[in-house]
DNA sequence: GACATCCAACTGGGATACAAGTAGGGTACG
DNA sequence: CGTACCCTACTTGTATCCCAGTTGGATGTC
């Protein structure tokens, strides 16, 4: 499959705008014009429009009738609600996990944790954030439930920026975070899934409020 | 606010098609044409297209390029995954509930249960199904988390038909369902939320597999 | 009859044209 | 100077047009 997947103009527009927001080029409060976007992307308004409505469904922008699309700010409430929802799915993932799913978990978590430590030693905060996000995503993967996973991804995706920002705030004591992660890993290695679930709840409760989940 | 909310043609198209699917007029496997829909709705293809893409995002149809939009069938896997996800959110709702949210719960559940029994006595199975859905939705409402609630609504909404269908299958022993619901109510009335959460888990586990959650 | 081929009638994707609504600045008037 | 008004320059919403891809039946061939 070396041939590039032919994508529609609408998909390209969606990816472009979304990436620009994630990179921080398009900041909240910025007003987007269909004409302007169409011009920079060398396409007509039609696919741009489709992309914007999709971005609205995904929570990135708000479209005001006859006025334009506004890049949305994540409110504090939204961050909190999103974190709560993600935690709910993580807990469910643990509960739904069967032996087959649990099989390779400990090894993967251990590997991820090593990388987390290396990232911190190298001062790579964004790298650490991504790894921590993957660490938690692994719990939802346990569910073997693609619907849950897609919902989770959407939430985590949308929070990417604020998670990255909160990384700075938290980096004062990242060792504490990793220590808690290591406790989870220990339970997983021993196969004590009840203790694992309990520890995850506590871990989440401790992080409750700052928006990031790790 | 007696004036009817002015809605866009795209919104009308979306509501129309979605309602037709929910009513069972448009059955899975049916191929929808933009031209045909535009004609029956007396509008151009443009708003119809917007509606169809949105319906695709919501899981109602699948759009095949240059061929048309297919009304989707709910696969068994999808029903199972959806049920698991809904249960995850219900459990989270209970856990997140504060005293303020728990306040009126018992009364509301009791009222709902009375209506459930009346519906069954009257042989109103669809009515019973709707009431049972509301019963479970109440748990998610406890979370005071609008994001969770909207995700839950979308899942429940999409499963509406299969839930209604499974109502027939289950109606053989609806008293058992109501009895379990009454146990939950009892815990809520006593304020024993730990027992409530446990009973909910068991209740869900018992229903696991038939797609409906009640 | 079986099969390859072709072609016409569809499909949706995108570009463009037009309609309708909004916001804000300039202007006339008090 | 303040205020109401209006007009212009935007915006999105919808309609229409064109294009490329798909499909399935008619047709020709063996």
mmCIF file of N, CA, C and O in Angstrom, chain B residues 45-99:
data_model
loop_
_atom_site.group_PDB
_atom_site.id
_atom_site.type_symbol
_atom_site.label_atom_id
_atom_site.label_comp_id
_atom_site.label_asym_id
_atom_site.label_seq_id
_atom_site.Cartn_x
_atom_site.Cartn_y
_atom_site.Cartn_z
ATOM 1 N N UNK B 45 -30.076 20.212 -3.460
ATOM 2 C CA UNK B 45 -29.265 19.127 -2.926
ATOM 3 C C UNK B 45 -28.348 19.603 -1.805
ATOM 4 O O UNK B 45 -27.947 18.816 -0.935
ATOM 5 N N UNK B 46 -27.984 20.860 -1.834
ATOM 6 C CA UNK B 46 -26.975 21.352 -0.892
ATOM 7 C C UNK B 46 -27.334 21.108 0.574
ATOM 8 O O UNK B 46 -26.546 20.485 1.302
ATOM 9 N N UNK B 47 -28.486 21.570 1.042
ATOM 10 C CA UNK B 47 -28.806 21.291 2.453
ATOM 11 C C UNK B 47 -29.013 19.803 2.719
ATOM 12 O O UNK B 47 -28.694 19.338 3.821
ATOM 13 N N UNK B 48 -29.497 19.080 1.725
ATOM 14 C CA UNK B 48 -29.662 17.632 1.899
ATOM 15 C C UNK B 48 -28.306 16.984 2.139
ATOM 16 O O UNK B 48 -28.147 16.123 3.013
ATOM 17 N N UNK B 49 -27.333 17.431 1.372
ATOM 18 C CA UNK B 49 -25.991 16.878 1.546
ATOM 19 C C UNK B 49 -25.453 17.136 2.935
ATOM 20 O O UNK B 49 -24.875 16.257 3.576
ATOM 21 N N UNK B 50 -25.633 18.360 3.400
ATOM 22 C CA UNK B 50 -25.168 18.707 4.741
ATOM 23 C C UNK B 50 -25.827 17.800 5.774
ATOM 24 O O UNK B 50 -25.173 17.307 6.696
ATOM 25 N N UNK B 51 -27.127 17.557 5.573
ATOM 26 C CA UNK B 51 -27.854 16.708 6.515
ATOM 27 C C UNK B 51 -27.312 15.287 6.484
ATOM 28 O O UNK B 51 -27.111 14.663 7.535
ATOM 29 N N UNK B 52 -27.045 14.777 5.289
ATOM 30 C CA UNK B 52 -26.570 13.396 5.172
ATOM 31 C C UNK B 52 -25.187 13.219 5.808
ATOM 32 O O UNK B 52 -24.933 12.220 6.481
ATOM 33 N N UNK B 53 -24.302 14.173 5.589
ATOM 34 C CA UNK B 53 -22.973 14.039 6.199
ATOM 35 C C UNK B 53 -23.094 14.058 7.714
ATOM 36 O O UNK B 53 -22.385 13.332 8.417
ATOM 37 N N UNK B 54 -24.008 14.887 8.213
ATOM 38 C CA UNK B 54 -24.193 14.926 9.659
ATOM 39 C C UNK B 54 -24.761 13.602 10.163
ATOM 40 O O UNK B 54 -24.341 13.082 11.204
ATOM 41 N N UNK B 55 -25.712 13.067 9.410
ATOM 42 C CA UNK B 55 -26.295 11.785 9.796
ATOM 43 C C UNK B 55 -25.244 10.688 9.756
ATOM 44 O O UNK B 55 -25.305 9.734 10.530
ATOM 45 N N UNK B 56 -24.289 10.839 8.841
ATOM 46 C CA UNK B 56 -23.220 9.852 8.801
ATOM 47 C C UNK B 56 -22.345 9.956 10.047
ATOM 48 O O UNK B 56 -21.998 8.945 10.653
ATOM 49 N N UNK B 57 -22.018 11.187 10.441
ATOM 50 C CA UNK B 57 -21.218 11.376 11.647
ATOM 51 C C UNK B 57 -21.925 10.795 12.865
ATOM 52 O O UNK B 57 -21.287 10.303 13.793
ATOM 53 N N UNK B 58 -23.243 10.876 12.850
ATOM 54 C CA UNK B 58 -24.006 10.383 13.994
ATOM 55 C C UNK B 58 -24.269 8.881 13.905
ATOM 56 O O UNK B 58 -24.885 8.316 14.812
ATOM 57 N N UNK B 59 -23.828 8.277 12.807
ATOM 58 C CA UNK B 59 -23.925 6.831 12.715
ATOM 59 C C UNK B 59 -25.188 6.296 12.080
ATOM 60 O O UNK B 59 -25.421 5.090 12.101
ATOM 61 N N UNK B 60 -26.020 7.166 11.513
ATOM 62 C CA UNK B 60 -27.284 6.687 10.957
ATOM 63 C C UNK B 60 -27.121 6.120 9.562
ATOM 64 O O UNK B 60 -27.797 5.171 9.183
ATOM 65 N N UNK B 61 -26.267 6.735 8.768
ATOM 66 C CA UNK B 61 -26.090 6.281 7.394
ATOM 67 C C UNK B 61 -24.605 6.199 7.067
ATOM 68 O O UNK B 61 -23.760 6.733 7.794
ATOM 69 N N UNK B 62 -24.311 5.516 5.994
ATOM 70 C CA UNK B 62 -22.953 5.485 5.458
ATOM 71 C C UNK B 62 -23.006 6.013 4.036
ATOM 72 O O UNK B 62 -23.828 5.557 3.245
ATOM 73 N N UNK B 63 -22.176 6.984 3.744
ATOM 74 C CA UNK B 63 -22.176 7.578 2.409
ATOM 75 C C UNK B 63 -21.091 6.922 1.570
ATOM 76 O O UNK B 63 -19.923 6.908 1.957
ATOM 77 N N UNK B 64 -21.483 6.365 0.465
ATOM 78 C CA UNK B 64 -20.524 5.794 -0.464
ATOM 79 C C UNK B 64 -20.355 6.755 -1.633
ATOM 80 O O UNK B 64 -21.350 7.172 -2.237
ATOM 81 N N UNK B 65 -19.099 7.087 -1.922
ATOM 82 C CA UNK B 65 -18.824 8.069 -2.962
ATOM 83 C C UNK B 65 -19.408 7.635 -4.290
ATOM 84 O O UNK B 65 -19.279 6.484 -4.685
ATOM 85 N N UNK B 66 -20.035 8.532 -4.942
ATOM 86 C CA UNK B 66 -20.636 8.334 -6.271
ATOM 87 C C UNK B 66 -21.710 7.260 -6.280
ATOM 88 O O UNK B 66 -22.086 6.787 -7.349
ATOM 89 N N UNK B 67 -22.183 6.851 -5.159
ATOM 90 C CA UNK B 67 -23.192 5.779 -5.160
ATOM 91 C C UNK B 67 -24.416 6.120 -4.338
ATOM 92 O O UNK B 67 -25.534 5.813 -4.759
ATOM 93 N N UNK B 68 -24.219 6.717 -3.210
ATOM 94 C CA UNK B 68 -25.392 7.064 -2.421
ATOM 95 C C UNK B 68 -25.190 6.844 -0.938
ATOM 96 O O UNK B 68 -24.127 6.400 -0.503
ATOM 97 N N UNK B 69 -26.200 7.160 -0.184
ATOM 98 C CA UNK B 69 -26.142 7.004 1.270
ATOM 99 C C UNK B 69 -26.979 5.797 1.666
ATOM 100 O O UNK B 69 -28.144 5.687 1.292
ATOM 101 N N UNK B 70 -26.369 4.899 2.397
ATOM 102 C CA UNK B 70 -27.039 3.676 2.829
ATOM 103 C C UNK B 70 -27.470 3.799 4.284
ATOM 104 O O UNK B 70 -26.670 4.152 5.145
ATOM 105 N N UNK B 71 -28.725 3.506 4.542
ATOM 106 C CA UNK B 71 -29.201 3.499 5.927
ATOM 107 C C UNK B 71 -28.547 2.326 6.641
ATOM 108 O O UNK B 71 -28.690 1.186 6.208
ATOM 109 N N UNK B 72 -27.834 2.623 7.700
ATOM 110 C CA UNK B 72 -27.026 1.594 8.341
ATOM 111 C C UNK B 72 -27.819 0.621 9.198
ATOM 112 O O UNK B 72 -28.816 0.982 9.823
ATOM 113 N N UNK B 73 -27.312 -0.581 9.232
ATOM 114 C CA UNK B 73 -27.836 -1.599 10.135
ATOM 115 C C UNK B 73 -27.013 -1.535 11.420
ATOM 116 O O UNK B 73 -25.828 -1.242 11.381
ATOM 117 N N UNK B 74 -27.631 -1.768 12.541
ATOM 118 C CA UNK B 74 -26.866 -1.873 13.777
ATOM 119 C C UNK B 74 -26.349 -3.300 13.894
ATOM 120 O O UNK B 74 -27.141 -4.243 13.959
ATOM 121 N N UNK B 75 -25.047 -3.456 13.870
ATOM 122 C CA UNK B 75 -24.494 -4.801 14.011
ATOM 123 C C UNK B 75 -24.596 -5.244 15.470
ATOM 124 O O UNK B 75 -24.775 -4.429 16.375
ATOM 125 N N UNK B 76 -24.488 -6.541 15.668
ATOM 126 C CA UNK B 76 -24.551 -7.066 17.024
ATOM 127 C C UNK B 76 -23.425 -6.482 17.876
ATOM 128 O O UNK B 76 -23.625 -6.126 19.037
ATOM 129 N N UNK B 77 -22.243 -6.392 17.280
ATOM 130 C CA UNK B 77 -21.111 -5.814 17.989
ATOM 131 C C UNK B 77 -21.403 -4.384 18.411
ATOM 132 O O UNK B 77 -21.079 -3.962 19.519
ATOM 133 N N UNK B 78 -22.016 -3.666 17.502
ATOM 134 C CA UNK B 78 -22.293 -2.267 17.782
ATOM 135 C C UNK B 78 -23.274 -2.137 18.939
ATOM 136 O O UNK B 78 -23.121 -1.290 19.827
ATOM 137 N N UNK B 79 -24.285 -2.976 18.945
ATOM 138 C CA UNK B 79 -25.266 -2.945 20.027
ATOM 139 C C UNK B 79 -24.580 -3.258 21.360
ATOM 140 O O UNK B 79 -24.795 -2.576 22.362
ATOM 141 N N UNK B 80 -23.722 -4.265 21.333
ATOM 142 C CA UNK B 80 -23.019 -4.643 22.564
ATOM 143 C C UNK B 80 -22.117 -3.498 23.038
ATOM 144 O O UNK B 80 -22.160 -3.097 24.203
ATOM 145 N N UNK B 81 -21.336 -2.960 22.123
ATOM 146 C CA UNK B 81 -20.419 -1.888 22.503
ATOM 147 C C UNK B 81 -21.175 -0.676 23.019
ATOM 148 O O UNK B 81 -20.759 -0.022 23.972
ATOM 149 N N UNK B 82 -22.270 -0.382 22.361
ATOM 150 C CA UNK B 82 -23.069 0.758 22.787
ATOM 151 C C UNK B 82 -23.620 0.532 24.192
ATOM 152 O O UNK B 82 -23.591 1.440 25.037
ATOM 153 N N UNK B 83 -24.098 -0.669 24.449
ATOM 154 C CA UNK B 83 -24.637 -0.979 25.766
ATOM 155 C C UNK B 83 -23.539 -0.870 26.828
ATOM 156 O O UNK B 83 -23.755 -0.302 27.906
ATOM 157 N N UNK B 84 -22.364 -1.381 26.514
ATOM 158 C CA UNK B 84 -21.259 -1.305 27.473
ATOM 159 C C UNK B 84 -20.907 0.149 27.787
ATOM 160 O O UNK B 84 -20.669 0.501 28.944
ATOM 161 N N UNK B 85 -20.882 0.952 26.729
ATOM 162 C CA UNK B 85 -20.526 2.355 26.932
ATOM 163 C C UNK B 85 -21.583 3.063 27.771
ATOM 164 O O UNK B 85 -21.253 3.834 28.681
ATOM 165 N N UNK B 86 -22.822 2.798 27.476
ATOM 166 C CA UNK B 86 -23.887 3.439 28.245
ATOM 167 C C UNK B 86 -23.787 3.040 29.715
ATOM 168 O O UNK B 86 -23.924 3.865 30.623
ATOM 169 N N UNK B 87 -23.517 1.771 29.942
ATOM 170 C CA UNK B 87 -23.399 1.314 31.326
ATOM 171 C C UNK B 87 -22.234 1.987 32.030
ATOM 172 O O UNK B 87 -22.325 2.330 33.217
ATOM 173 N N UNK B 88 -21.166 2.184 31.270
ATOM 174 C CA UNK B 88 -20.009 2.862 31.868
ATOM 175 C C UNK B 88 -20.392 4.259 32.318
ATOM 176 O O UNK B 88 -20.005 4.721 33.398
ATOM 177 N N UNK B 89 -21.172 4.944 31.507
ATOM 178 C CA UNK B 89 -21.557 6.313 31.845
ATOM 179 C C UNK B 89 -22.553 6.339 33.001
ATOM 180 O O UNK B 89 -22.510 7.244 33.846
ATOM 181 N N UNK B 90 -23.422 5.342 33.038
ATOM 182 C CA UNK B 90 -24.372 5.285 34.153
ATOM 183 C C UNK B 90 -23.630 5.081 35.477
ATOM 184 O O UNK B 90 -23.910 5.757 36.478
ATOM 185 N N UNK B 91 -22.690 4.165 35.467
ATOM 186 C CA UNK B 91 -21.917 3.922 36.688
ATOM 187 C C UNK B 91 -21.181 5.178 37.111
ATOM 188 O O UNK B 91 -21.141 5.526 38.297
ATOM 189 N N UNK B 92 -20.612 5.856 36.134
ATOM 190 C CA UNK B 92 -19.883 7.085 36.452
ATOM 191 C C UNK B 92 -20.823 8.137 37.025
ATOM 192 O O UNK B 92 -20.458 8.876 37.942
ATOM 193 N N UNK B 93 -22.030 8.178 36.494
ATOM 194 C CA UNK B 93 -23.002 9.146 36.991
ATOM 195 C C UNK B 93 -23.250 8.962 38.471
ATOM 196 O O UNK B 93 -23.266 9.928 39.241
ATOM 197 N N UNK B 94 -23.424 7.731 38.872
ATOM 198 C CA UNK B 94 -23.642 7.439 40.290
ATOM 199 C C UNK B 94 -22.446 7.886 41.125
ATOM 200 O O UNK B 94 -22.584 8.528 42.169
ATOM 201 N N UNK B 95 -21.258 7.558 40.628
ATOM 202 C CA UNK B 95 -20.053 7.880 41.390
ATOM 203 C C UNK B 95 -19.845 9.387 41.522
ATOM 204 O O UNK B 95 -19.376 9.881 42.541
ATOM 205 N N UNK B 96 -20.204 10.117 40.467
ATOM 206 C CA UNK B 96 -19.946 11.555 40.463
ATOM 207 C C UNK B 96 -21.023 12.346 41.201
ATOM 208 O O UNK B 96 -20.843 13.524 41.498
ATOM 209 N N UNK B 97 -22.128 11.704 41.462
ATOM 210 C CA UNK B 97 -23.268 12.430 42.012
ATOM 211 C C UNK B 97 -22.950 13.049 43.364
ATOM 212 O O UNK B 97 -22.367 12.412 44.238
ATOM 213 N N UNK B 98 -23.322 14.299 43.513
ATOM 214 C CA UNK B 98 -23.210 14.965 44.801
ATOM 215 C C UNK B 98 -24.558 14.944 45.499
ATOM 216 O O UNK B 98 -25.551 14.511 44.917
ATOM 217 N N UNK B 99 -24.581 15.385 46.746
ATOM 218 C CA UNK B 99 -25.820 15.391 47.525
ATOM 219 C C UNK B 99 -26.948 16.141 46.814
ATOM 220 O O UNK B 99 -28.101 15.706 46.822
#
